[in-house]
Short mmCIF file of C-alpha atoms in Angstrom, two decimals:
data_model
loop_
_atom_site.label_atom_id
_atom_site.label_comp_id
_atom_site.label_asym_id
_atom_site.label_seq_id
_atom_site.Cartn_x
_atom_site.Cartn_y
_atom_site.Cartn_z
CA MET E 92 113.46 189.10 95.71
CA ASN E 93 117.15 190.06 94.82
CA ARG E 94 118.70 188.81 91.39
CA LYS E 95 121.22 189.51 89.66
CA PHE E 96 122.10 190.48 85.57
CA LYS E 97 124.58 190.86 83.01
CA ALA E 98 124.79 193.77 81.03
CA PHE E 99 122.38 193.86 77.97
CA LYS E 100 124.99 192.97 75.06
CA ILE E 101 126.26 189.87 77.12
CA LEU E 102 122.85 189.13 77.53
CA LEU E 103 122.09 189.35 73.89
CA VAL E 104 125.49 187.75 72.79
CA THR E 105 124.87 184.43 75.15
CA ALA E 106 121.34 184.41 74.48
CA LEU E 107 119.78 185.35 77.86
CA LEU E 108 122.00 182.34 79.51
CA THR E 109 123.47 184.70 81.87
CA VAL E 110 122.66 187.16 84.44
CA ILE E 111 124.67 190.34 84.89
CA LEU E 112 125.82 190.65 88.16
CA ALA E 113 124.80 192.38 90.52
CA ALA E 114 122.41 194.42 91.35
CA CYS E 115 120.02 194.88 94.67
CA SER E 116 116.50 194.72 95.14
CA SER E 117 115.75 197.22 97.92
CA ASN E 118 115.71 200.66 99.94
CA ASN E 119 116.89 202.67 102.77
CA GLY E 120 112.89 203.09 103.96
CA ASN E 121 112.01 206.69 103.81
CA ASN E 122 108.79 206.70 102.57
CA GLU E 123 107.76 209.78 102.54
CA SER E 124 108.31 211.92 99.28
CA ASN E 125 111.70 213.71 99.11
CA SER E 126 111.32 214.66 95.76
CA SER E 127 112.85 218.27 94.92
CA ASN E 128 108.91 219.23 93.42
CA ALA E 129 107.36 217.94 96.67
CA GLY E 130 105.64 220.75 98.60
CA ASN E 131 105.35 223.47 95.84
CA GLY E 132 102.49 221.80 93.80
CA GLY E 133 104.49 220.11 91.60
CA ASN E 134 106.81 223.15 90.10
CA PRO E 135 110.22 222.15 88.74
CA THR E 136 112.12 223.35 91.29
CA ASN E 137 116.14 224.77 91.18
CA ASP E 138 119.19 223.07 93.25
CA ALA E 139 117.80 225.91 96.01
CA GLY E 140 114.57 224.33 95.92
CA GLN E 141 113.18 227.36 94.58
CA THR E 142 110.36 227.13 91.41
CA THR E 143 112.30 228.06 88.20
CA GLU E 144 110.75 230.80 86.03
CA GLY E 145 108.39 229.53 83.50
CA SER E 146 107.95 225.74 85.43
CA ASN E 147 103.97 226.70 85.50
CA GLU E 148 104.12 227.22 82.16
CA ALA E 149 106.10 223.74 81.39
CA ILE E 150 103.28 221.86 83.60
CA LYS E 151 100.26 223.62 82.54
CA ASP E 152 98.98 221.00 79.77
CA PRO E 153 98.30 217.53 80.71
CA TYR E 154 100.51 214.75 79.28
CA ASP E 155 100.72 211.05 79.02
CA LEU E 156 104.12 209.57 79.14
CA THR E 157 105.40 206.08 77.82
CA LEU E 158 108.16 204.43 80.02
CA ALA E 159 109.43 201.49 78.33
CA LEU E 160 110.86 198.63 81.09
CA PRO E 161 112.71 195.49 79.79
CA ILE E 162 111.02 192.28 81.74
CA PHE E 163 112.93 189.51 82.84
CA GLY E 164 110.17 186.82 82.78
CA ALA E 165 106.72 187.05 82.71
CA VAL E 166 105.14 190.73 82.65
CA PRO E 167 103.85 191.49 86.23
CA ALA E 168 100.01 190.63 86.37
CA ASP E 169 99.04 193.86 88.34
CA ILE E 170 100.95 196.02 86.60
CA ALA E 171 97.93 198.08 85.68
CA GLU E 172 97.33 198.47 89.13
CA VAL E 173 100.45 199.77 90.28
CA GLN E 174 100.49 202.06 87.11
CA ALA E 175 97.16 203.70 88.56
CA GLU E 176 98.87 204.38 91.79
CA VAL E 177 101.79 205.95 89.76
CA ASN E 178 99.82 208.06 88.21
CA LYS E 179 98.11 209.54 91.70
CA ILE E 180 101.57 210.92 92.20
CA THR E 181 102.94 212.10 88.80
CA GLN E 182 99.77 214.04 88.27
CA ALA E 183 99.84 215.79 91.39
CA GLU E 184 103.42 216.53 90.93
CA ILE E 185 104.08 217.17 87.22
CA ASN E 186 100.26 216.77 85.51
CA THR E 187 101.68 213.79 83.39
CA THR E 188 100.22 210.43 83.54
CA VAL E 189 102.56 207.25 82.87
CA THR E 190 102.20 204.39 81.01
CA LEU E 191 104.40 201.78 81.65
CA LEU E 192 105.34 199.97 78.63
CA PRO E 193 106.87 196.10 79.65
CA ILE E 194 109.22 194.81 77.22
CA SER E 195 110.53 191.01 77.47
CA ILE E 196 114.19 191.02 77.38
CA GLY E 197 114.41 188.74 74.48
CA ALA E 198 112.72 191.28 72.29
CA TRP E 199 114.02 194.38 73.81
CA GLY E 200 116.46 195.73 71.49
CA GLN E 201 114.40 194.78 68.32
CA GLN E 202 111.20 196.48 69.81
CA LEU E 203 113.34 199.45 70.82
CA ASN E 204 115.11 200.03 67.17
CA LEU E 205 111.93 199.67 65.91
CA MET E 206 110.35 201.92 68.33
CA ASN E 207 112.77 204.66 67.74
CA SER E 208 113.26 204.03 64.04
CA GLY E 209 109.46 204.52 63.13
CA GLY E 210 108.87 207.12 65.68
CA GLU E 211 106.32 205.18 68.12
CA LYS E 212 105.25 206.95 71.18
CA LEU E 213 108.37 206.57 73.49
CA ASP E 214 109.67 209.14 76.34
CA LEU E 215 111.54 207.43 78.93
CA TYR E 216 113.42 204.21 78.49
CA PHE E 217 116.21 201.98 80.19
CA THR E 218 119.64 201.74 78.40
CA PHE E 219 121.69 199.06 79.36
CA GLY E 220 125.43 200.12 80.16
CA GLN E 221 126.90 198.78 76.88
CA GLY E 222 124.76 199.62 74.47
CA TYR E 223 125.41 203.46 75.76
CA SER E 224 127.62 204.78 73.29
CA TYR E 225 126.09 202.97 70.71
CA ALA E 226 122.83 204.31 71.08
CA VAL E 227 124.60 207.73 71.49
CA ALA E 228 126.16 207.01 68.16
CA GLN E 229 122.69 206.36 66.67
CA GLY E 230 121.37 209.26 67.49
CA THR E 231 118.29 207.57 69.63
CA VAL E 232 119.03 209.11 72.65
CA LYS E 233 118.33 213.14 73.51
CA GLU E 234 121.15 214.93 74.96
CA LEU E 235 120.34 216.06 78.91
CA ASP E 236 122.48 218.70 79.92
CA GLU E 237 120.06 221.51 79.49
CA LEU E 238 117.40 219.43 81.08
CA LEU E 239 118.98 218.25 83.78
CA ALA E 240 120.48 221.89 84.82
CA LYS E 241 116.55 222.85 84.57
CA TYR E 242 114.51 220.05 85.62
CA GLY E 243 116.95 217.43 86.86
CA GLN E 244 118.93 218.44 89.72
CA GLY E 245 117.53 215.84 92.26
CA ILE E 246 118.87 213.33 89.80
CA VAL E 247 122.29 214.99 89.83
CA GLU E 248 122.10 215.15 93.81
CA ALA E 249 121.20 211.36 93.62
CA VAL E 250 123.88 210.17 91.63
CA GLY E 251 126.86 212.58 92.60
CA GLU E 252 128.33 215.43 90.07
CA ASP E 253 131.64 213.28 89.82
CA ASN E 254 129.58 210.12 89.26
CA MET E 255 127.62 211.73 86.25
CA LYS E 256 130.58 212.49 84.59
CA ALA E 257 130.97 208.73 83.66
CA ALA E 258 128.25 209.21 81.50
CA VAL E 259 129.87 212.35 79.26
CA ILE E 260 130.21 211.36 75.82
CA ASN E 261 131.87 213.92 73.26
CA GLY E 262 131.47 216.79 76.20
CA LYS E 263 127.54 216.09 76.73
CA ILE E 264 125.27 213.65 78.60
CA TYR E 265 123.03 211.62 76.72
CA SER E 266 121.79 209.70 79.93
CA VAL E 267 121.08 209.23 83.62
CA PRO E 268 122.81 206.55 85.32
CA VAL E 269 120.98 204.53 87.75
CA THR E 270 122.31 204.19 91.31
CA GLY E 271 123.42 201.76 93.31
CA VAL E 272 126.65 199.67 93.69
CA TYR E 273 129.54 201.43 91.54
CA ALA E 274 132.22 199.36 92.58
CA SER E 275 133.60 195.69 92.64
CA VAL E 276 136.05 193.34 94.21
CA PRO E 277 136.09 189.68 93.05
CA GLY E 278 135.23 187.44 96.03
CA ILE E 279 134.40 183.48 96.28
CA ALA E 280 131.05 182.34 97.86
CA MET E 281 131.40 178.65 99.65
CA ARG E 282 128.76 176.72 101.45
CA LYS E 283 128.86 177.52 105.15
CA ASP E 284 127.92 173.88 106.65
CA LEU E 285 130.89 172.53 104.52
CA ILE E 286 133.02 175.47 106.17
CA GLU E 287 131.99 174.42 109.67
CA LYS E 288 131.90 170.79 109.05
CA TYR E 289 135.47 170.48 108.27
CA ASN E 290 136.66 173.89 110.20
CA ILE E 291 138.00 175.98 107.43
CA ASP E 292 139.73 178.59 108.43
CA ILE E 293 138.39 181.42 106.25
CA THR E 294 140.53 184.14 107.78
CA SER E 295 143.65 182.53 106.27
CA ILE E 296 141.98 183.30 102.45
CA LYS E 297 143.80 186.57 100.97
CA SER E 298 144.29 185.35 97.47
CA LEU E 299 143.35 182.73 94.72
CA GLN E 300 146.70 181.21 96.09
CA ASP E 301 145.07 180.28 99.33
CA LEU E 302 142.14 178.00 97.80
CA ASP E 303 144.30 175.13 97.35
CA SER E 304 144.31 173.52 100.88
CA ILE E 305 140.42 174.21 100.72
CA PHE E 306 139.88 172.65 97.80
CA GLN E 307 141.80 169.47 98.51
CA THR E 308 139.89 169.11 101.94
CA ILE E 309 136.39 169.17 99.88
CA LYS E 310 138.06 166.90 97.47
CA ASP E 311 139.19 164.35 100.05
CA ASN E 312 135.66 164.27 102.12
CA GLU E 313 133.13 164.99 99.65
CA PRO E 314 133.63 163.24 96.49
CA ASN E 315 130.33 164.03 94.76
CA ILE E 316 130.72 167.87 95.09
CA ALA E 317 133.17 169.67 92.66
CA PRO E 318 135.02 172.10 95.20
CA LEU E 319 134.66 174.91 92.69
CA ALA E 320 132.04 175.28 90.30
CA SER E 321 132.40 176.59 86.36
CA GLY E 322 129.55 176.92 84.35
CA LEU E 323 127.92 179.89 82.34
CA SER E 324 130.50 181.94 84.02
CA SER E 325 134.09 180.61 84.70
CA PRO E 326 135.84 181.03 87.93
CA LEU E 327 138.08 184.08 86.36
CA GLU E 328 135.07 186.07 85.02
CA PHE E 329 135.29 188.15 87.99
CA TYR E 330 138.54 188.17 88.97
CA ARG E 331 140.58 191.12 87.57
CA SER E 332 143.04 193.80 88.49
CA PHE E 333 142.50 196.17 85.47
CA ASP E 334 139.75 198.03 83.84
CA ARG E 335 138.44 196.03 80.94
CA LEU E 336 137.32 199.65 79.46
CA GLY E 337 133.83 198.03 78.44
CA ASP E 338 134.95 195.08 76.55
CA ARG E 339 138.65 193.91 77.49
CA TYR E 340 139.97 194.19 74.06
CA GLY E 341 142.69 196.18 75.02
CA VAL E 342 142.56 196.94 79.02
CA LEU E 343 144.16 199.54 81.59
CA PRO E 344 146.52 197.09 83.90
CA GLY E 345 146.10 198.30 87.40
CA TYR E 346 143.50 200.57 86.86
CA ASP E 347 145.96 203.24 85.58
CA ASN E 348 149.46 202.19 83.61
CA GLY E 349 149.82 205.72 82.32
CA PHE E 350 146.88 205.70 80.44
CA LYS E 351 148.07 202.97 77.97
CA ILE E 352 146.29 199.90 77.20
CA GLU E 353 147.67 196.18 76.88
CA ASN E 354 146.56 193.26 75.68
CA TYR E 355 145.17 191.55 78.52
CA TYR E 356 145.13 187.88 77.11
CA GLU E 357 148.85 188.49 76.04
CA SER E 358 149.80 189.18 79.66
CA ALA E 359 151.91 187.11 82.04
CA GLU E 360 148.90 187.74 84.87
CA TYR E 361 146.69 186.10 82.29
CA ALA E 362 148.70 183.07 81.51
CA ASP E 363 149.62 182.34 85.04
CA LEU E 364 145.81 182.49 86.30
CA LEU E 365 144.92 180.11 83.08
CA ASN E 366 147.50 177.77 84.46
CA MET E 367 146.24 177.71 87.73
CA ALA E 368 143.12 177.16 86.53
CA HIS E 369 143.97 174.44 84.77
CA LYS E 370 145.77 173.03 87.54
CA TRP E 371 142.83 173.02 89.46
CA TYR E 372 140.74 171.62 86.89
CA LYS E 373 143.39 168.80 86.58
CA ALA E 374 143.29 168.11 90.47
CA GLY E 375 139.65 167.62 90.17
CA TYR E 376 138.63 170.89 91.88
CA ILE E 377 136.45 172.04 89.27
CA ASN E 378 133.54 170.15 87.67
CA LYS E 379 134.23 168.08 84.58
CA ASP E 380 131.63 169.67 82.34
CA ALA E 381 133.07 173.12 83.01
CA ALA E 382 133.09 174.05 79.29
CA THR E 383 129.96 172.69 78.16
CA THR E 384 127.48 172.97 81.01
CA GLN E 385 124.87 175.83 80.64
CA THR E 386 124.05 176.10 84.27
CA ASN E 387 124.75 179.15 86.76
CA PRO E 388 127.45 178.09 89.35
CA VAL E 389 125.09 179.21 92.01
CA ASP E 390 122.89 176.70 90.69
CA LEU E 391 125.37 173.78 90.79
CA VAL E 392 125.57 174.81 94.74
CA LYS E 393 121.80 174.60 94.90
CA ALA E 394 121.81 171.16 93.37
CA GLY E 395 124.28 169.92 96.27
CA LYS E 396 126.97 169.58 93.17
CA ALA E 397 129.61 172.02 94.06
CA PHE E 398 130.88 173.70 97.31
CA SER E 399 131.76 177.64 96.08
CA TYR E 400 131.94 179.80 92.95
CA MET E 401 133.24 183.01 92.15
CA ILE E 402 131.33 186.20 92.40
CA LYS E 403 131.58 189.92 92.22
CA SER E 404 131.51 191.14 95.64
CA GLU E 405 129.47 193.95 96.98
CA PRO E 406 127.54 194.53 100.16
CA GLY E 407 124.53 192.31 100.89
CA THR E 408 126.79 189.61 98.22
CA GLU E 409 126.01 186.82 101.21
CA ALA E 410 122.22 187.58 102.00
CA GLY E 411 121.63 187.31 98.05
CA ASN E 412 123.48 184.41 97.23
CA SER E 413 122.52 182.50 100.27
CA ARG E 414 119.03 183.18 99.09
CA GLN E 415 120.09 182.01 95.44
CA ALA E 416 122.07 178.91 96.63
CA GLY E 417 119.03 177.78 98.55
CA THR E 418 121.77 177.65 101.77
CA GLU E 419 123.77 179.85 103.81
CA VAL E 420 127.41 180.90 102.00
CA VAL E 421 130.14 182.86 103.25
CA VAL E 422 131.65 185.20 100.90
CA VAL E 423 135.30 185.96 101.29
CA ASN E 424 136.95 188.98 99.39
CA LEU E 425 140.25 187.67 97.10
CA MET E 426 141.82 191.07 96.65
CA PRO E 427 142.17 194.17 99.55
CA ASN E 428 140.38 196.60 97.64
CA ALA E 429 137.26 197.48 95.88
CA TYR E 430 137.67 199.25 92.30
CA SER E 431 135.46 201.76 90.39
CA THR E 432 135.32 201.90 86.70
CA THR E 433 132.97 202.94 84.19
CA SER E 434 131.41 199.52 83.73
CA ASP E 435 130.86 199.42 87.18
CA LEU E 436 128.98 202.91 87.34
CA LEU E 437 126.85 202.79 83.81
CA THR E 438 125.55 199.13 84.65
CA GLY E 439 122.59 201.09 83.18
CA LEU E 440 121.15 204.22 82.33
CA TYR E 441 118.12 206.27 81.61
CA SER E 442 117.54 207.89 77.97
CA ILE E 443 115.00 210.33 76.52
CA ALA E 444 113.89 209.04 73.21
CA GLN E 445 115.32 211.37 70.56
CA HIS E 446 112.01 211.86 69.42
CA SER E 447 110.00 212.22 72.67
CA GLU E 448 107.19 214.29 72.20
CA ASN E 449 107.71 216.59 75.20
CA PRO E 450 111.40 215.50 76.70
CA GLU E 451 111.10 218.53 79.54
CA ARG E 452 108.13 216.43 81.18
CA ALA E 453 110.21 213.25 80.43
CA MET E 454 113.08 214.78 82.77
CA MET E 455 110.64 215.92 85.14
CA MET E 456 109.24 212.12 85.72
CA LEU E 457 113.16 211.10 85.60
CA ASN E 458 113.51 213.48 88.45
CA LEU E 459 110.84 212.06 90.31
CA MET E 460 111.78 208.66 90.05
CA TYR E 461 114.99 209.63 91.43
CA THR E 462 113.89 211.61 94.43
CA ASN E 463 110.60 210.37 95.19
CA SER E 464 110.57 207.49 97.33
CA LYS E 465 106.73 206.64 97.36
CA LEU E 466 107.15 206.20 93.77
CA ALA E 467 110.11 204.60 93.52
CA ASN E 468 108.89 201.83 95.80
CA LEU E 469 105.91 201.71 94.02
CA LEU E 470 107.73 201.08 90.64
CA VAL E 471 109.89 198.51 92.59
CA TRP E 472 107.64 196.64 95.19
CA GLY E 473 104.05 197.60 94.13
CA ILE E 474 101.42 198.42 96.54
CA GLU E 475 102.07 198.08 100.09
CA GLY E 476 99.72 195.61 101.82
CA LYS E 477 99.36 194.04 98.59
CA HIS E 478 102.52 193.16 97.33
CA TYR E 479 104.59 193.74 100.38
CA VAL E 480 104.08 194.69 104.08
CA LYS E 481 107.03 196.48 105.99
CA THR E 482 108.80 194.84 108.70
CA SER E 483 110.65 197.98 109.70
CA GLU E 484 111.16 201.39 108.52
CA THR E 485 113.48 200.11 106.12
CA GLN E 486 112.64 196.46 105.16
CA ILE E 487 109.75 194.65 103.88
CA GLU E 488 108.59 191.08 103.02
CA TYR E 489 105.82 189.38 101.38
CA PRO E 490 102.06 189.56 102.74
CA GLU E 491 100.90 186.03 104.33
CA GLY E 492 100.38 183.73 101.64
CA ILE E 493 102.31 185.53 98.98
CA ASN E 494 105.69 184.30 97.74
CA PRO E 495 108.21 185.05 94.55
CA SER E 496 105.89 182.76 92.42
CA ASN E 497 102.49 184.27 93.25
CA VAL E 498 102.85 188.08 93.76
CA GLY E 499 101.44 189.96 91.33
CA TYR E 500 104.04 192.50 91.05
CA ASN E 501 107.94 192.74 91.40
CA MET E 502 110.59 194.66 89.42
CA GLN E 503 114.19 194.51 89.95
CA ALA E 504 115.19 197.88 91.83
CA TRP E 505 118.40 198.44 89.75
CA LEU E 506 116.08 198.81 86.52
CA LEU E 507 113.82 201.61 88.16
CA GLY E 508 116.48 204.77 88.51
CA ASN E 509 117.68 205.15 92.15
CA PRO E 510 117.43 201.93 94.18
CA LEU E 511 118.74 203.86 97.24
CA ILE E 512 115.56 205.33 98.42
CA THR E 513 113.73 201.93 98.01
CA TYR E 514 112.78 199.22 101.05
CA VAL E 515 115.15 196.16 101.15
CA ASN E 516 114.35 192.84 101.86
CA SER E 517 113.73 191.72 105.38
CA SER E 518 116.71 189.15 104.95
CA GLN E 519 119.34 191.98 103.71
CA ALA E 520 120.44 194.25 106.90
CA ALA E 521 118.28 197.17 107.80
CA ASP E 522 121.23 199.52 106.54
CA HIS E 523 121.94 197.97 103.49
CA TRP E 524 121.84 201.04 101.43
CA GLU E 525 124.16 202.94 103.57
CA GLN E 526 126.64 200.03 103.59
CA VAL E 527 126.26 200.55 99.83
CA LYS E 528 127.28 204.55 99.97
CA GLU E 529 130.39 203.61 101.91
CA PHE E 530 131.38 200.96 99.83
CA ASN E 531 131.36 203.27 97.15
CA ALA E 532 133.00 206.00 98.60
CA ASN E 533 136.17 203.69 99.82
CA ALA E 534 136.43 201.90 96.19
CA VAL E 535 139.63 203.15 94.41
CA LYS E 536 138.44 204.64 91.32
CA SER E 537 140.12 203.69 87.68
CA LYS E 538 142.20 206.46 86.39
CA ALA E 539 139.93 206.09 83.57
CA LEU E 540 136.87 206.59 85.20
CA GLY E 541 134.39 208.09 82.86
CA PHE E 542 135.82 206.91 79.84
CA ALA E 543 133.25 205.11 77.40
CA PHE E 544 135.05 203.38 74.07
CA ASN E 545 132.52 204.04 71.39
CA GLN E 546 132.93 200.88 69.28
CA ASP E 547 131.19 202.20 66.05
CA PRO E 548 134.37 202.80 64.20
CA VAL E 549 135.29 199.23 64.77
CA LYS E 550 131.97 197.41 64.95
CA ASN E 551 133.11 194.77 62.48
CA GLU E 552 135.94 193.92 64.11
CA ILE E 553 134.27 193.63 67.03
CA THR E 554 131.76 191.52 65.94
CA ALA E 555 134.54 189.06 64.75
CA LEU E 556 136.42 189.26 68.11
CA ASN E 557 133.44 188.24 69.81
CA ASN E 558 133.35 185.01 67.80
CA VAL E 559 136.63 184.16 68.65
CA VAL E 560 136.18 184.71 72.44
CA GLU E 561 133.16 182.10 72.46
CA GLN E 562 135.30 179.80 70.69
CA TYR E 563 138.26 179.76 73.14
CA ARG E 564 137.75 181.93 76.78
CA LYS E 565 135.52 179.51 78.26
CA VAL E 566 137.51 176.36 77.51
CA LEU E 567 140.49 178.44 78.86
CA GLU E 568 139.08 180.16 81.54
CA SER E 569 137.43 176.87 82.81
CA GLY E 570 140.71 174.93 83.32
CA THR E 571 139.74 172.94 80.83
CA VAL E 572 142.52 172.93 78.29
CA ASP E 573 146.08 173.46 78.72
CA PRO E 574 147.35 177.01 77.91
CA ALA E 575 150.36 175.68 76.36
CA ASP E 576 148.50 174.16 73.74
CA LYS E 577 145.76 176.85 73.37
CA LEU E 578 146.81 180.58 74.71
CA LYS E 579 148.77 181.37 71.63
CA GLU E 580 146.23 179.88 69.33
CA PHE E 581 143.96 182.57 71.09
CA ASN E 582 145.92 185.12 70.55
CA ASP E 583 146.64 184.63 67.07
CA LYS E 584 143.23 184.40 66.40
CA LEU E 585 142.09 187.45 68.05
CA LYS E 586 144.86 189.57 66.40
CA ALA E 587 144.04 187.79 62.73
CA ALA E 588 140.33 189.20 63.62
CA GLY E 589 141.43 192.76 64.11
CA LEU E 590 142.11 193.14 67.81
CA ASP E 591 145.06 195.52 67.04
CA LYS E 592 142.70 197.64 65.18
CA VAL E 593 140.50 197.77 67.64
CA MET E 594 143.11 198.80 70.49
CA THR E 595 145.04 201.50 68.56
CA GLU E 596 141.20 203.20 67.89
CA LYS E 597 140.49 202.61 72.00
CA GLN E 598 144.13 204.07 72.40
CA LYS E 599 143.23 206.95 70.37
CA GLN E 600 139.92 207.59 72.12
CA LEU E 601 141.16 207.37 75.61
CA ASP E 602 144.24 209.64 74.49
CA GLU E 603 141.35 212.57 73.35
CA TRP E 604 139.79 211.57 76.77
CA VAL E 605 142.65 212.13 78.70
CA THR E 606 143.16 215.63 76.99
CA ALA E 607 139.79 216.59 77.21
CA ASN E 608 139.15 215.67 81.32
CA GLN E 609 142.82 215.53 83.13
#
């Protein structure tokens, strides 16, 4: 029940070939409504829990709200039944019925554009993080500050006031971040059976440099298994010591660097990592088809063709990856600290359509999604007894005879606002969401946390740069080619495509952000 994904823009560029990382689908197990509106007849409340002036007037008339959701795979067969149960809650709380509008991820961007431009019925919808600034620039999402202050204080409490600042663009909030893991640390997932078989000491692994001897052990004893899988994502995809500032076209080294951005692709660190990857490839540690395969690395492990793969590590990673790999894996972090950046925090957001007929009610609905655990669990897991059964106060599993292939309803928790108040799969730790909160709290925050680059002034250059990256980055980072032959050529092509212009614009925007926020 737990899946991973990448951000929207990456999904489109790669034609849905990759899955963004990282999002858990579960909960902290409180099944009682903890809505800030609960217990007062559904009237919106302020942060002190008092009914706000005029709230009765705001919900006196019934309203039918349209909530658009991206769907990865088939539309859940029982979505109408779940919608009916959702409406029992929303009618009682805010005098509102909800129409759940599922849209296939392949048609998501196009259909939203049509709905926004044509003024079709739409109130709330999910926004992928990398498309947020573009949506603001296009004017399709509503500014939310006043609505949040009046009807959304439960959202602010759930996300955190400091974290909400990451969604500020030009001094205003236009969308609300989903909750979840707000940080990341690079790691490696390895088959536990082979670790035990060859007595591999995983405590000796502190960095990438400590992996050579382990890969050699696998190569010597398991000739039909690649020690390290590379596929749709390369080994270096999740290994970074910088804030990518959205797109990697100008990054912040060390998550600080005095707010001076640099071209990571020209850095000594990048060259060293490419040389290491090429050394691994020549030694036979990386699968030979790394530059061309369209297979996810975890699937290579599942097929018995690989021993390990690089990941973004976070709480619950071992359980989730073990399920995906079909065998138990052990995860070891490759850096001492987790870091939190805007990209980590803004994996996804919720927006109110600029043309919504009732933005006040949309904000009330959003507040319920972030505060009412019964509603949240309905939207994520479906109906208790039919789509899931509880195994503890915080954990669930499929009912007898039900499995992922035939369950009538299941959504990815990171798509529904506040997974921190939903159940977790029984294979995850009972206190999973508490672990996530602690992980977030202990993460080192990038100095540019909250900065979001608006690509619109250089969108043509960004398109050209994406084409260059598509041509060079995978073959370089999979170790397939010698960087001595291709790295300079890669950087020359980036500069010809307009990298310097993009970096100048990004530095300008970052400087303005620093002036406004520091």
